[in-house]
CSV table of N, CA and C in Angstrom, one decimal:
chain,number,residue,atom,x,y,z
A,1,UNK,N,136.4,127.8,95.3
A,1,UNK,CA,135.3,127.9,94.4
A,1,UNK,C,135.8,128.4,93.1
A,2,UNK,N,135.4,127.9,91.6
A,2,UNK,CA,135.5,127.9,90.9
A,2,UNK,C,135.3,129.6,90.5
A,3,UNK,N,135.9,130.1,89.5
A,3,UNK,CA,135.3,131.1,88.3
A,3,UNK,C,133.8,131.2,88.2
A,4,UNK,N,133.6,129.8,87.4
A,4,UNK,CA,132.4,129.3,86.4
A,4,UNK,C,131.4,129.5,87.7
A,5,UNK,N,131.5,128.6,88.9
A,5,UNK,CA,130.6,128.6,90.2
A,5,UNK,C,130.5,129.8,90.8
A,6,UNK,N,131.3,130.6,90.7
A,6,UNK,CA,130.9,132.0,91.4
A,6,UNK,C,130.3,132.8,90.7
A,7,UNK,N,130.6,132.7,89.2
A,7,UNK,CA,129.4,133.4,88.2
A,7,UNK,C,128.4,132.9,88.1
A,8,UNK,N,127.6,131.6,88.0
A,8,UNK,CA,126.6,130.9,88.1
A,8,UNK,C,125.6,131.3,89.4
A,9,UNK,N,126.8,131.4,90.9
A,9,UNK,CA,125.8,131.2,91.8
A,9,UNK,C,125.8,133.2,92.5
A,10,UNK,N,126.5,134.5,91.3
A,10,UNK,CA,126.4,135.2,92.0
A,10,UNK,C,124.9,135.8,92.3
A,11,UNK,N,124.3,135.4,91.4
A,11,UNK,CA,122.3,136.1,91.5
A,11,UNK,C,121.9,135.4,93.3
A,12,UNK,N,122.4,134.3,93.9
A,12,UNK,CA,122.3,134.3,95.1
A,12,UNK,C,122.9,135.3,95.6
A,13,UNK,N,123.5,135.5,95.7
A,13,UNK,CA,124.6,136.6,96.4
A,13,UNK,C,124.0,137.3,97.5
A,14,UNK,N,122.8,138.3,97.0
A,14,UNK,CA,122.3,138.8,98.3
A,14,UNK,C,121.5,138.0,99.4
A,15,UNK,N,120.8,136.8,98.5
A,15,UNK,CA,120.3,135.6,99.8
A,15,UNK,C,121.0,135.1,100.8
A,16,UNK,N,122.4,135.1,100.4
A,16,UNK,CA,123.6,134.2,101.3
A,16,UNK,C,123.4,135.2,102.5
A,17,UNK,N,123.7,137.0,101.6
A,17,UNK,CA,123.7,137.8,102.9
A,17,UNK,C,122.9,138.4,103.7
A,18,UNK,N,121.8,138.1,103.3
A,18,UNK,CA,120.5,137.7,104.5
A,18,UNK,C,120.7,137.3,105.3
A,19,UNK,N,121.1,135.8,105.1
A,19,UNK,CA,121.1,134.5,105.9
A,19,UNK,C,122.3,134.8,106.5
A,20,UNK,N,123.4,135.2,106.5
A,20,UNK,CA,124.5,136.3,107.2
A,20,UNK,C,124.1,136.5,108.3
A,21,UNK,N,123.5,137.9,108.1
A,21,UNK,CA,122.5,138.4,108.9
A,21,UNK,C,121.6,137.9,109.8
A,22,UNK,N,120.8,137.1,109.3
A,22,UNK,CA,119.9,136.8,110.5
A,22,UNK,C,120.6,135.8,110.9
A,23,UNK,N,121.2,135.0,110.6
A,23,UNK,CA,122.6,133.9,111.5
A,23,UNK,C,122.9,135.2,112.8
A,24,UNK,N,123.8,136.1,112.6
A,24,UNK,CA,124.1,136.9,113.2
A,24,UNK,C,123.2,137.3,114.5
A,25,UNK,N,122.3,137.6,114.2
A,25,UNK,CA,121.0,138.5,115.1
A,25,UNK,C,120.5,137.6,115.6
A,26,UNK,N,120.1,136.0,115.1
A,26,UNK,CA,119.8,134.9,116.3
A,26,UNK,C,121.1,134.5,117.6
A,27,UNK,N,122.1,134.6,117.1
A,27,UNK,CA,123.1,134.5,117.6
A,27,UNK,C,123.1,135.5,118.8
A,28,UNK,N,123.0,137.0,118.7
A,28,UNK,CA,122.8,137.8,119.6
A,28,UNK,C,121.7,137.7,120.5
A,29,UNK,N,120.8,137.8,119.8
A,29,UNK,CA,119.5,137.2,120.7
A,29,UNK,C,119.7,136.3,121.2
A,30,UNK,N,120.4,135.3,120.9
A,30,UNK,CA,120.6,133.9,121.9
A,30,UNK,C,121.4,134.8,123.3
A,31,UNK,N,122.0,135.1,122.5
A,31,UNK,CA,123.1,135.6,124.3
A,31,UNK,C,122.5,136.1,125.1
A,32,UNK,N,121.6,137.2,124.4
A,32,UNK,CA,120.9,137.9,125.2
A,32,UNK,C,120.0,137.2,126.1
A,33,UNK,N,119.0,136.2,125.7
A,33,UNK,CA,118.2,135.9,126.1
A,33,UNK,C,118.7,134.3,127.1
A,34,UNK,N,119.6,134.0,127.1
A,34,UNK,CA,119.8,133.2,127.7
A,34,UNK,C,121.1,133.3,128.3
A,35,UNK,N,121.4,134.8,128.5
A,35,UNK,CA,122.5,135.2,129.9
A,35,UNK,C,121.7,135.2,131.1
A,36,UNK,N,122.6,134.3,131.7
A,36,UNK,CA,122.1,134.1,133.7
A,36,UNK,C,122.9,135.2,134.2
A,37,UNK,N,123.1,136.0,133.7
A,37,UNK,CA,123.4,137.3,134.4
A,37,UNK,C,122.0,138.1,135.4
A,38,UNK,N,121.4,138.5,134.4
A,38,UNK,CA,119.4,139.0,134.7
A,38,UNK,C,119.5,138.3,135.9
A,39,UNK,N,119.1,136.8,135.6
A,39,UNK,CA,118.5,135.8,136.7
A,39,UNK,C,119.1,135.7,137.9
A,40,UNK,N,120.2,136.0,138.0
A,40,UNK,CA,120.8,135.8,139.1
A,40,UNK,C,120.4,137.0,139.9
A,41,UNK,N,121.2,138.3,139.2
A,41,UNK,CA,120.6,139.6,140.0
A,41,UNK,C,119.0,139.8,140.5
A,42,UNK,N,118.0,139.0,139.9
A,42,UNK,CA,117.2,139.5,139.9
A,42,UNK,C,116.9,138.0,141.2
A,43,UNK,N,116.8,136.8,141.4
A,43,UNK,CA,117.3,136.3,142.8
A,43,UNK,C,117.8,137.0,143.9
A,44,UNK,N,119.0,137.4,143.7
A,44,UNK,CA,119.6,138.6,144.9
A,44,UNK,C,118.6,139.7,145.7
A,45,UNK,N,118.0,140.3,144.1
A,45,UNK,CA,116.9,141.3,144.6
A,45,UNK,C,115.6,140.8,145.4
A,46,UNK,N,115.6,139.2,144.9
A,46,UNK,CA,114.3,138.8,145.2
A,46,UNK,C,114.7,138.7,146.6
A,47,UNK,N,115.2,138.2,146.9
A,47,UNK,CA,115.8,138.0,148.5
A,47,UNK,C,115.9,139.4,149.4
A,48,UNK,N,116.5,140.3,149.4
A,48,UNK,CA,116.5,141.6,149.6
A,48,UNK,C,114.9,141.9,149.7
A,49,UNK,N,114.3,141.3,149.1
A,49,UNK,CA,112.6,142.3,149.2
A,49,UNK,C,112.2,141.2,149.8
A,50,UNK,N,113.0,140.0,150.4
A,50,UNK,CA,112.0,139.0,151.7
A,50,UNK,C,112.5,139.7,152.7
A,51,UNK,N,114.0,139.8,152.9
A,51,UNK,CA,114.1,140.8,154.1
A,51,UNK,C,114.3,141.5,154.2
A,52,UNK,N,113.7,142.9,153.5
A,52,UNK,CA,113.4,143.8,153.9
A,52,UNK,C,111.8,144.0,154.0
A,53,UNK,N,110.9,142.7,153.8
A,53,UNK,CA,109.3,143.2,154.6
A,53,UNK,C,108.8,143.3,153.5
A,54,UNK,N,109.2,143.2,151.6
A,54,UNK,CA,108.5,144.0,150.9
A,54,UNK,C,107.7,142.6,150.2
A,55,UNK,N,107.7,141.5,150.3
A,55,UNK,CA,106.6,140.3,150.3
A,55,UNK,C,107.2,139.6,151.2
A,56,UNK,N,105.9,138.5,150.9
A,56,UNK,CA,105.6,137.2,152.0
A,56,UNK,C,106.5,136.1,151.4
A,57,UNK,N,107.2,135.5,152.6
A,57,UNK,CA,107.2,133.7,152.0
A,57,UNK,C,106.7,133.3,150.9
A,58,UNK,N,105.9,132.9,150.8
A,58,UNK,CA,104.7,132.5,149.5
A,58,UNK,C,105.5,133.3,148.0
A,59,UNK,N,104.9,134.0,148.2
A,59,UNK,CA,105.8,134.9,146.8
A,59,UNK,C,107.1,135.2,147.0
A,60,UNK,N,108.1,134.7,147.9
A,60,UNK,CA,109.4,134.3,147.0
A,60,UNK,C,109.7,133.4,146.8
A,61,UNK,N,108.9,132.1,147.9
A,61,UNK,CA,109.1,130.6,147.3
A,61,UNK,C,108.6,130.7,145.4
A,62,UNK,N,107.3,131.4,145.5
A,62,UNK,CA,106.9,131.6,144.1
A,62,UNK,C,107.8,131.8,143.1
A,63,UNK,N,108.4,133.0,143.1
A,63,UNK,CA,109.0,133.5,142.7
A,63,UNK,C,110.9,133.0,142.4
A,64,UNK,N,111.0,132.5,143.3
A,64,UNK,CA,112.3,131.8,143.3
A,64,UNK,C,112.5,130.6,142.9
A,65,UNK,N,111.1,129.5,142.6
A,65,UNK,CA,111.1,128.7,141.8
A,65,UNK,C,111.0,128.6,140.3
A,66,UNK,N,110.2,129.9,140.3
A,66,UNK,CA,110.3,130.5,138.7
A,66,UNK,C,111.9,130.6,138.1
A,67,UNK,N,112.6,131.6,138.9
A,67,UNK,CA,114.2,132.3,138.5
A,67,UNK,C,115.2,131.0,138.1
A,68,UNK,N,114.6,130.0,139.3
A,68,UNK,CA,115.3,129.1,139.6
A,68,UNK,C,115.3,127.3,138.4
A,69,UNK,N,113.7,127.7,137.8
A,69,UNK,CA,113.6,127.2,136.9
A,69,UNK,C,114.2,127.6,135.1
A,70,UNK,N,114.3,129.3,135.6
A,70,UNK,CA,114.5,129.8,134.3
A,70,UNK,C,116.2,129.5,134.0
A,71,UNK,N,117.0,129.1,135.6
A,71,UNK,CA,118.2,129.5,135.5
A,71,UNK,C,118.4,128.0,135.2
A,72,UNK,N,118.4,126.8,135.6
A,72,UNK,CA,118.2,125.3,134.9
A,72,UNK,C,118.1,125.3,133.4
A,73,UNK,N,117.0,126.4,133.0
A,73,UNK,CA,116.6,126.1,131.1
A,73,UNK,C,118.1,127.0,130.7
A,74,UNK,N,118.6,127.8,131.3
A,74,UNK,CA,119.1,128.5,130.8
A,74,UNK,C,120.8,127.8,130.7
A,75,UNK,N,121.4,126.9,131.4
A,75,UNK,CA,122.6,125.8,131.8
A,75,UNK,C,122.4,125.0,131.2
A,76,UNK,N,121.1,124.3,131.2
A,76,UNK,CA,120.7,123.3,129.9
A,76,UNK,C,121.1,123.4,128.5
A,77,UNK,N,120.6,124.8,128.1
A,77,UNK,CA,121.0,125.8,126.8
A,77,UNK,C,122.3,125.6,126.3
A,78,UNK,N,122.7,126.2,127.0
A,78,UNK,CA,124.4,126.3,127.1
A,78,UNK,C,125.3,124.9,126.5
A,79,UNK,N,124.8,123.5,127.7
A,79,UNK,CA,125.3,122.7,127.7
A,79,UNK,C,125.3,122.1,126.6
A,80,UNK,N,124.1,122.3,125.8
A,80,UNK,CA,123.8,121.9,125.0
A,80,UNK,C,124.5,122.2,123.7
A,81,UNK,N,124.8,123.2,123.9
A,81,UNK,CA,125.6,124.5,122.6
A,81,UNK,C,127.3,124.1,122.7
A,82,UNK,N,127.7,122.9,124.0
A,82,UNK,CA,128.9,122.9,123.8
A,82,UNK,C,128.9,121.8,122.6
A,83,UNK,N,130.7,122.1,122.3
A,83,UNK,CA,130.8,120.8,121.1
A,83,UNK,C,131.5,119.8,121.8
């Protein structure tokens, strides 16, 4: 980049580093929100509370098609994000 271009375009300057930033913090929130780490432990647990008596059938089929759905959107995500 030129002299002349960098003087012209420094009044952007602080816009670029916004957009920095929130680049940044979507990026984090992406990981966060779409690590199958949660989903998995929280499967494991869900199993553990069918056999140990603490719900029915019913609500972990429920419930394990949910985790199991979330964990699909979540490998989808991913796949998607490769290059």
């Amino acid at each position: 980049m030129g002299v002349l271009s960098q003087l012209l375009t420094l009044p952007l300057a602080p816009v670029r580093g916004v957009g920095w930033v929130v680049r940044r913090v979507t990026e984090v929130a992406e990981r966060e929100y779409y690590d199958e780490g949660p989903v998995i432990r929280a499967l494991g647990e869900l199993e553990q509370d069918l056999l140990a008596g603490r719900i029915d059938q019913e609500t972990f089929d429920r419930r394990e098609d949910e985790l199991l759905d979330r964990l699909d959107e979540i490998r989808s995500f991913w796949e998607g994000r490769q290059p």
